[in-house]
PDB file of C-alpha atoms and ligand atoms in Angstrom:
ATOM      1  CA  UNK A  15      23.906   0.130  40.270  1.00 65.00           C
ATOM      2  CA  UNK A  16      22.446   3.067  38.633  1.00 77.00           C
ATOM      3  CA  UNK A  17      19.477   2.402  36.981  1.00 85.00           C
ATOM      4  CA  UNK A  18      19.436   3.475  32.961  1.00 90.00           C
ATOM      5  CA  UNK A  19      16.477   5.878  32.228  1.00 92.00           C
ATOM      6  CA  UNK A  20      14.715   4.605  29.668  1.00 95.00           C
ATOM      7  CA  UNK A  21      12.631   7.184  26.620  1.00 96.00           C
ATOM      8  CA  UNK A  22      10.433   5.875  23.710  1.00 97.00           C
ATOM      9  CA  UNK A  23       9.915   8.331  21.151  1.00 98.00           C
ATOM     10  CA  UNK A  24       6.913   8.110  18.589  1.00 98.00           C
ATOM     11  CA  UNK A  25       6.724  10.008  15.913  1.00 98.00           C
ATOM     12  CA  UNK A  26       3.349  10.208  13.869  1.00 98.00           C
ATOM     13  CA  UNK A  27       5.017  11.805  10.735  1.00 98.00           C
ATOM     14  CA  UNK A  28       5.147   9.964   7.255  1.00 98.00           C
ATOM     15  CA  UNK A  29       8.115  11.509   6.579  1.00 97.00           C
ATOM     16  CA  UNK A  30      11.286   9.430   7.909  1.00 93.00           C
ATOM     17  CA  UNK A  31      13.567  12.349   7.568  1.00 96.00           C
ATOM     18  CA  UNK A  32      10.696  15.536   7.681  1.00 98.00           C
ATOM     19  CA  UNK A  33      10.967  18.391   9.859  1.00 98.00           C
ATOM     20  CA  UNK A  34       9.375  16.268  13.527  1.00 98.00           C
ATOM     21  CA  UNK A  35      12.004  13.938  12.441  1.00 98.00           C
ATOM     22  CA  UNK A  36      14.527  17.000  12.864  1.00 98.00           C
ATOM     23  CA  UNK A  37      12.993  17.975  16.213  1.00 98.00           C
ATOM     24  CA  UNK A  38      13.093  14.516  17.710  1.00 97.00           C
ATOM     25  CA  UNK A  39      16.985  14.523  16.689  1.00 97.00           C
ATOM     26  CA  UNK A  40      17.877  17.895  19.112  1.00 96.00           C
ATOM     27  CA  UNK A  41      16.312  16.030  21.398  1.00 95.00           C
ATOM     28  CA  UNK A  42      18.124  12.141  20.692  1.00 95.00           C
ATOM     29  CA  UNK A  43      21.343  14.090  20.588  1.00 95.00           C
ATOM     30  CA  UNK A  44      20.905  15.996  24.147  1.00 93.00           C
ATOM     31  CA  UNK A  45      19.620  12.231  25.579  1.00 92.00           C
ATOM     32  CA  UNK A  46      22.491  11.122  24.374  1.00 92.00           C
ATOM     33  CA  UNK A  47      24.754  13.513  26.512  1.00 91.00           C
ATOM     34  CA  UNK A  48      22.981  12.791  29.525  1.00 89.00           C
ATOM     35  CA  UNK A  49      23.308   8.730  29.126  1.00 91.00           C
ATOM     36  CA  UNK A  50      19.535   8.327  28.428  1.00 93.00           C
ATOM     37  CA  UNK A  51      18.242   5.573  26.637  1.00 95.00           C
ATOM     38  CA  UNK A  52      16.266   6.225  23.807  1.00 96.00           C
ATOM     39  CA  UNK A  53      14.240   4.650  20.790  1.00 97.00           C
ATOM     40  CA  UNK A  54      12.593   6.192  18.022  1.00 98.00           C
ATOM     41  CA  UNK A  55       9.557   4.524  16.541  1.00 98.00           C
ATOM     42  CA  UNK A  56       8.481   6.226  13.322  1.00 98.00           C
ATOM     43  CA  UNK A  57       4.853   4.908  12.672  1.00 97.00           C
ATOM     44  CA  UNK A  58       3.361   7.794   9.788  1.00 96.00           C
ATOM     45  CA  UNK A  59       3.893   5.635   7.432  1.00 95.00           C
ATOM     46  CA  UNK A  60       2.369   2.559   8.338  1.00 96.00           C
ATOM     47  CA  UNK A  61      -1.484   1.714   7.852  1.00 97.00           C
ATOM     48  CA  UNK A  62      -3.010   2.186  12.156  1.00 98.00           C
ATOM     49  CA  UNK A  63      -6.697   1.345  11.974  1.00 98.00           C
ATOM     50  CA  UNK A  64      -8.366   3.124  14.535  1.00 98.00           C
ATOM     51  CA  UNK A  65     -10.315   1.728  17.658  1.00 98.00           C
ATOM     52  CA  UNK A  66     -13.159  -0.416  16.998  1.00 98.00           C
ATOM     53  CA  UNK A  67     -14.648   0.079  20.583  1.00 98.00           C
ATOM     54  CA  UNK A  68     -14.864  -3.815  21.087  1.00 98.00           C
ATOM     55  CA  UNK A  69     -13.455  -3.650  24.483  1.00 98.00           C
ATOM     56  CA  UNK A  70     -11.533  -6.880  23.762  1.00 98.00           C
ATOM     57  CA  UNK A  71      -8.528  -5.417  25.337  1.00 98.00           C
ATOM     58  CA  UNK A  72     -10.399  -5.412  28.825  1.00 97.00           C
ATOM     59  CA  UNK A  73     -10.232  -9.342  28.232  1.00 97.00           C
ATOM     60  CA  UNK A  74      -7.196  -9.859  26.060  1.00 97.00           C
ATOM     61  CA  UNK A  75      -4.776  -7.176  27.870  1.00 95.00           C
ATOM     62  CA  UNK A  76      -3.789  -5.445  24.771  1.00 98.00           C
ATOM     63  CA  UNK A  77      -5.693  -4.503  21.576  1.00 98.00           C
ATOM     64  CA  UNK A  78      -7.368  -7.666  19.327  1.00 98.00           C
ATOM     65  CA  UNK A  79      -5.755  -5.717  16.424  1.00 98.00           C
ATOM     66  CA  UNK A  80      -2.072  -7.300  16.952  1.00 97.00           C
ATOM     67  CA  UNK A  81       0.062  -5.478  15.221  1.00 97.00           C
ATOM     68  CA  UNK A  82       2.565  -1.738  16.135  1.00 98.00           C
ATOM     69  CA  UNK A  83       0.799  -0.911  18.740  1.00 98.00           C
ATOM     70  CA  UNK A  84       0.536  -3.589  21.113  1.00 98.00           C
ATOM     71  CA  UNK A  85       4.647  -2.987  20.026  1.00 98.00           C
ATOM     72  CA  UNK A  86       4.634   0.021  21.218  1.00 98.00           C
ATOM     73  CA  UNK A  87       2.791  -1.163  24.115  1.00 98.00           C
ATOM     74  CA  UNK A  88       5.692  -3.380  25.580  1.00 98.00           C
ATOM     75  CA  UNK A  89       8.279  -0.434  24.829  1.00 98.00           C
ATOM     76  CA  UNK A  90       5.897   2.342  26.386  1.00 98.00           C
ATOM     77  CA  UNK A  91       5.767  -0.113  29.819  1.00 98.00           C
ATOM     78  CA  UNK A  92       9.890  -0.665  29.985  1.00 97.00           C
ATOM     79  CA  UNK A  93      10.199   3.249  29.439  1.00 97.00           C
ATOM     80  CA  UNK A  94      10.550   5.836  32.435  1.00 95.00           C
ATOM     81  CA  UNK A  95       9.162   8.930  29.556  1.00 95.00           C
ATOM     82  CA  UNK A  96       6.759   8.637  25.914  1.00 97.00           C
ATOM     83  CA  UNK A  97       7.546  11.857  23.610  1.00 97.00           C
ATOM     84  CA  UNK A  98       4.943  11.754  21.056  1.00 98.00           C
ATOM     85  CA  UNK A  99       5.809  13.387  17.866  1.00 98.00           C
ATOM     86  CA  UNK A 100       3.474  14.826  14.923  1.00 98.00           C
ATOM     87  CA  UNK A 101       3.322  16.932  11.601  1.00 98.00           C
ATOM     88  CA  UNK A 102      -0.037  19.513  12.297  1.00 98.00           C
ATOM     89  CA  UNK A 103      -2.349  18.498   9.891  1.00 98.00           C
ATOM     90  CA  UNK A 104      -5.561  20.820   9.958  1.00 98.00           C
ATOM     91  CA  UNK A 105      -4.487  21.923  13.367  1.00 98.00           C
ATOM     92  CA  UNK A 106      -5.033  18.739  14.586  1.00 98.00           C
ATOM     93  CA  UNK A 107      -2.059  15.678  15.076  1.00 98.00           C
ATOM     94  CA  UNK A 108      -2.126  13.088  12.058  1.00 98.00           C
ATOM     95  CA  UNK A 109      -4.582  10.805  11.735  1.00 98.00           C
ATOM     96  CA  UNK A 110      -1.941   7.538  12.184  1.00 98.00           C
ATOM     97  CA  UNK A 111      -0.564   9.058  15.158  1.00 98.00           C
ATOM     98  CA  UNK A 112      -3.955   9.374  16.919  1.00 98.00           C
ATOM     99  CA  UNK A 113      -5.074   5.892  15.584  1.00 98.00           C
ATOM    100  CA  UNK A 114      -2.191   4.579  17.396  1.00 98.00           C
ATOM    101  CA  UNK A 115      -2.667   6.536  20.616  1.00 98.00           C
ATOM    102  CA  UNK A 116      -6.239   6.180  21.107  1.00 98.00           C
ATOM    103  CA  UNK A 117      -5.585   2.194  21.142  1.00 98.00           C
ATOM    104  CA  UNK A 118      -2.070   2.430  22.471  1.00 98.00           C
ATOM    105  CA  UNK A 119      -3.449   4.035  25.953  1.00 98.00           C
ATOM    106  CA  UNK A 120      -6.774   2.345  25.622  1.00 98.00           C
ATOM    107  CA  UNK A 121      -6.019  -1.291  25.525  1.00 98.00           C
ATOM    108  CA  UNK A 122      -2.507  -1.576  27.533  1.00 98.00           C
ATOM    109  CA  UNK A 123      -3.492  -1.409  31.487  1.00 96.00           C
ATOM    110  CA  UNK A 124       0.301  -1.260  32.868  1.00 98.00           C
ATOM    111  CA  UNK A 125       0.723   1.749  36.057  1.00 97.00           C
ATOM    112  CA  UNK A 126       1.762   4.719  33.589  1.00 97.00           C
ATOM    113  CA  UNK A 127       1.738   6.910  36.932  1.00 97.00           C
ATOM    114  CA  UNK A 128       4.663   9.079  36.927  1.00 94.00           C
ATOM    115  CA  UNK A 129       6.164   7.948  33.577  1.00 95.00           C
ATOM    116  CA  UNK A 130       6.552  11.313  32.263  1.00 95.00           C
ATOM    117  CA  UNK A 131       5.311  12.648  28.837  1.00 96.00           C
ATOM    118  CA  UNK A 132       6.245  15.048  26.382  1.00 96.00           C
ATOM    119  CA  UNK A 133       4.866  16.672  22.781  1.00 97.00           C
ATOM    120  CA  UNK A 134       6.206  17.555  19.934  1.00 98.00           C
ATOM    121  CA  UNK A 135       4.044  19.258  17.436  1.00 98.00           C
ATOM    122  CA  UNK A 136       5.657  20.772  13.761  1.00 98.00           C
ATOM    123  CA  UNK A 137       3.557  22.829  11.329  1.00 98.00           C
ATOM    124  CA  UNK A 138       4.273  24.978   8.312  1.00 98.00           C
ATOM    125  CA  UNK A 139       2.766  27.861  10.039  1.00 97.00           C
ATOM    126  CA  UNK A 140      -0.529  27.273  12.372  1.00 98.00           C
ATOM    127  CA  UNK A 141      -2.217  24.920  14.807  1.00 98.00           C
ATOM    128  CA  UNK A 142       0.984  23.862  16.679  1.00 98.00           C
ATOM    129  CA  UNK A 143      -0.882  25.046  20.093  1.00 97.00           C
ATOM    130  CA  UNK A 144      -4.474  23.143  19.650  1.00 98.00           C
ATOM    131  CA  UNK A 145      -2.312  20.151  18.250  1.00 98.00           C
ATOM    132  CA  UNK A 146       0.207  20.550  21.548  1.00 98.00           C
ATOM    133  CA  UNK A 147      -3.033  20.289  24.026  1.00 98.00           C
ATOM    134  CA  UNK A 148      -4.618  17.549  22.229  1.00 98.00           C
ATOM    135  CA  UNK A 149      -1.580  15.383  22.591  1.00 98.00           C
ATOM    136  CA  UNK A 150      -0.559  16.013  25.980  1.00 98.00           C
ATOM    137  CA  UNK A 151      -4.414  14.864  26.844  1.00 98.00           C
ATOM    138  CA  UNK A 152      -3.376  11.242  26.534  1.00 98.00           C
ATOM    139  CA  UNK A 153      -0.473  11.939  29.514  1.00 97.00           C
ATOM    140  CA  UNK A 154      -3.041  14.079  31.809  1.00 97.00           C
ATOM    141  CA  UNK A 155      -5.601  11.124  31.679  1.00 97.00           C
ATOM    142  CA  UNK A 156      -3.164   8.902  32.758  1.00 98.00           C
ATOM    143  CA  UNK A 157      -1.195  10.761  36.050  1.00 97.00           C
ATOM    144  CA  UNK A 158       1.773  10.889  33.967  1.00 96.00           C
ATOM    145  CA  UNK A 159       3.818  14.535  34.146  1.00 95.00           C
ATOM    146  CA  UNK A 160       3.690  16.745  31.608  1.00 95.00           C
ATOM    147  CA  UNK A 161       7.909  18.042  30.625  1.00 94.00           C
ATOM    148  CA  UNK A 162       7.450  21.865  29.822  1.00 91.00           C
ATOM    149  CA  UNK A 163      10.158  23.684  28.084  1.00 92.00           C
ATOM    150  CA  UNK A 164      10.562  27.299  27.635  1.00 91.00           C
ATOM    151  CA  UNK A 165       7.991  28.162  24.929  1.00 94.00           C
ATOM    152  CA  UNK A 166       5.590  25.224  23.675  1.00 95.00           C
ATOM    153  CA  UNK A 167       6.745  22.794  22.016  1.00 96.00           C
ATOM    154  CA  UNK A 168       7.086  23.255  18.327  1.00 97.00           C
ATOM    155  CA  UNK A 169       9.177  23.718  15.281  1.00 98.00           C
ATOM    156  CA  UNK A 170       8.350  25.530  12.159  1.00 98.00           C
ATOM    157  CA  UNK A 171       8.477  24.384   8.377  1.00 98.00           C
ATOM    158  CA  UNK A 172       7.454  23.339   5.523  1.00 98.00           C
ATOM    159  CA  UNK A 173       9.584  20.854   3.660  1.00 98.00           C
ATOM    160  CA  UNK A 174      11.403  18.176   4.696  1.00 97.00           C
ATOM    161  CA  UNK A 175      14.586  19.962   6.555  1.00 97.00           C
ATOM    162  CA  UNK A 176      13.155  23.359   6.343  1.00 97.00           C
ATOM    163  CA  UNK A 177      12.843  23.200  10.395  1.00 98.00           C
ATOM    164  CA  UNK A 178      16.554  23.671  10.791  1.00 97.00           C
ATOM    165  CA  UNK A 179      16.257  27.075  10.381  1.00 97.00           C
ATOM    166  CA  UNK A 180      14.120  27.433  13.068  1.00 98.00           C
ATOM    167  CA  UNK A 181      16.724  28.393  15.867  1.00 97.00           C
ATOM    168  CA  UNK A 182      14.411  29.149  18.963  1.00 96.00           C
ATOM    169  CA  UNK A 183      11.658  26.297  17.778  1.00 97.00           C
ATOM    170  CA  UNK A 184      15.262  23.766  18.162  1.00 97.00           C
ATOM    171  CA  UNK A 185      16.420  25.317  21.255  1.00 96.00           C
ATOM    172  CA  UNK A 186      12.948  24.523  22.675  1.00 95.00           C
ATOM    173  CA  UNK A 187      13.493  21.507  21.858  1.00 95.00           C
ATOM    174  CA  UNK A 188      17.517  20.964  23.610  1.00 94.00           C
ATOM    175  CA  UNK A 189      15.611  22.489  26.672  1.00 92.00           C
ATOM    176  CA  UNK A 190      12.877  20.669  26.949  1.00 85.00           C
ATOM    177  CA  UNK A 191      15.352  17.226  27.386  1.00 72.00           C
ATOM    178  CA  UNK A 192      17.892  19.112  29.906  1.00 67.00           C
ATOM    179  CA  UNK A 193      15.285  19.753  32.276  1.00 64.00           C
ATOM    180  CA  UNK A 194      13.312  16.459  31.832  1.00 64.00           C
ATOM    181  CA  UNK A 195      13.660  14.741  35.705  1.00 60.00           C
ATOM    182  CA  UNK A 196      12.898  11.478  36.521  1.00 51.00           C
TER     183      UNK A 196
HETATM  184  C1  FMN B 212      -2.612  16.907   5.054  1.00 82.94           C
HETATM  185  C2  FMN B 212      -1.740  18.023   5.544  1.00 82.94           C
HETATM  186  C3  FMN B 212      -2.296  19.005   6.348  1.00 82.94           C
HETATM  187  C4  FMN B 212      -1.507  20.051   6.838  1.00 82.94           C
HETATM  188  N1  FMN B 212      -2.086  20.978   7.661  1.00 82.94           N
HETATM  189  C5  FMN B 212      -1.313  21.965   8.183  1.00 82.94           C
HETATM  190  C6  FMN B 212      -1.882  22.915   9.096  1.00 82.94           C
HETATM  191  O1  FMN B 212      -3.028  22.848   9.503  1.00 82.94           O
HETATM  192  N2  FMN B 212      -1.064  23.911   9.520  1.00 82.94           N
HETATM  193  C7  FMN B 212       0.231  24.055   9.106  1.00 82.94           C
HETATM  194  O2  FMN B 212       0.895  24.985   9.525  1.00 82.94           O
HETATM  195  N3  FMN B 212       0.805  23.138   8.293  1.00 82.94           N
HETATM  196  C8  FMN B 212       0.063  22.102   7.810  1.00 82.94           C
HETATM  197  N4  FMN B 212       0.645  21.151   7.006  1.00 82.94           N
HETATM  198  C9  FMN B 212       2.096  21.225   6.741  1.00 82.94           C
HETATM  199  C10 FMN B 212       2.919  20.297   7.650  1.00 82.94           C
HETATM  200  O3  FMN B 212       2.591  20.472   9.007  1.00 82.94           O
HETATM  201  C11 FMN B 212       4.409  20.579   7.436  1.00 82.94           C
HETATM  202  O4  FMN B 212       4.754  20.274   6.106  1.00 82.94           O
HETATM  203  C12 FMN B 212       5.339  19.841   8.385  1.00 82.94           C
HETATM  204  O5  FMN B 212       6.668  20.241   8.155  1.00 82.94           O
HETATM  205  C13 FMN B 212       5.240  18.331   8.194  1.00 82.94           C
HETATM  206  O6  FMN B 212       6.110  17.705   9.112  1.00 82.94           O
HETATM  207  P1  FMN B 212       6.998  16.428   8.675  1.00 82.94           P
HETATM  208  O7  FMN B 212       8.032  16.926   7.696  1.00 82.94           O
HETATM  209  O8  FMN B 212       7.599  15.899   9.917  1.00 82.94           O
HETATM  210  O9  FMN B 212       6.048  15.443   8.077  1.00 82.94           O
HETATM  211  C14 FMN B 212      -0.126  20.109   6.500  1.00 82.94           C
HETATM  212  C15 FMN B 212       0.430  19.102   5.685  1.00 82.94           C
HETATM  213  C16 FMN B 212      -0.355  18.077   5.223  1.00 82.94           C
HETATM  214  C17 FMN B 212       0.275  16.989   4.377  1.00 82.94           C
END
């Protein structure tokens, strides 16, 4: 029997329907097609209290803090790919989304060797590229692949839907799930 390829999808954004919403959609729809499995956790709006540095996840296994993220957690270990998701804010991802990473890959200890990893960054105009490199830093820590597409990942807009008429920052995002291999 084939096996199913699993994706979680996180997106940072506060905004359930905002323009990283609309990216991670070209992408859900293209899964879709191919039979891939995939689940979209939006966590913007939710308050992610950053890492405490207690190291009681070296004991415990996951973080002491239990709530989303030790979630996210037992959906990131099930999954064969993570796509993590963010609005540029200051030319830098939004402060829930790293909360949640910085604990999410500090405090879970499952193999995440070859599970591969994509970004998705959106911004009204700048910082898409220092915001792109800071998130795919959690996957080349962690010997996970990077997916590439053919430009960087982003999408361009301001308010909520605006990113639709970004064309080639859409397409970028249809390619980068065809030529995601597992
Ligand atoms: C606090 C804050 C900071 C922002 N900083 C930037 C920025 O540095 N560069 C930029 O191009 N857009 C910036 N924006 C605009 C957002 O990136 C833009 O509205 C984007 O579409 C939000 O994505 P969303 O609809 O998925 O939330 C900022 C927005 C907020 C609320």
């Amino acid at each position: 029997m084939e096996k199913t390829i699993k994706v979680l999808m996180i997106n940072g954004s506060p905004r359930a329907e905002g323009n990283t919403a609309l990216a991670l959609h070209e992408m859900e729809r293209v899964f879709a097609e191919q039979g891939i499995q995939v689940e979209t956790v939006q966590i913007g709006g939710q308050a992610i209290r950053g890492c405490v540095a207690c190291n009681g996840c070296a004991k415990l296994g996951k973080c002491v803090y239990d709530d989303i993220v030790n979630e996210l957690a037992v959906k990131f270990e099930k999954a064969d790919g993570l796509v993590v998701a963010s609005p540029v804010y200051y030319a830098s991802a939004n402060a829930t989304l790293i909360a949640c990473l910085d604990r999410l890959f500090y405090s879970s200890h499952f193999d995440k060797t070859m599970k591969v990893g994509a970004s998705v960054v959106c911004a009204r105009r700048g910082g898409c590229s220092a915001t792109f490199d800071e998130l795919n830093k959690y996957f080349t820590i962690s010997g996970m692949p990077v997916a590439s597409s053919q430009y960087w990942n982003s999408v361009h807009g301001r308010t909520p839907g605006e990113a639709e008429g970004d064309g080639e920052g859409r397409q970028t995002m249809r390619t980068l799930r065809e030529i995601w291999h597992f």
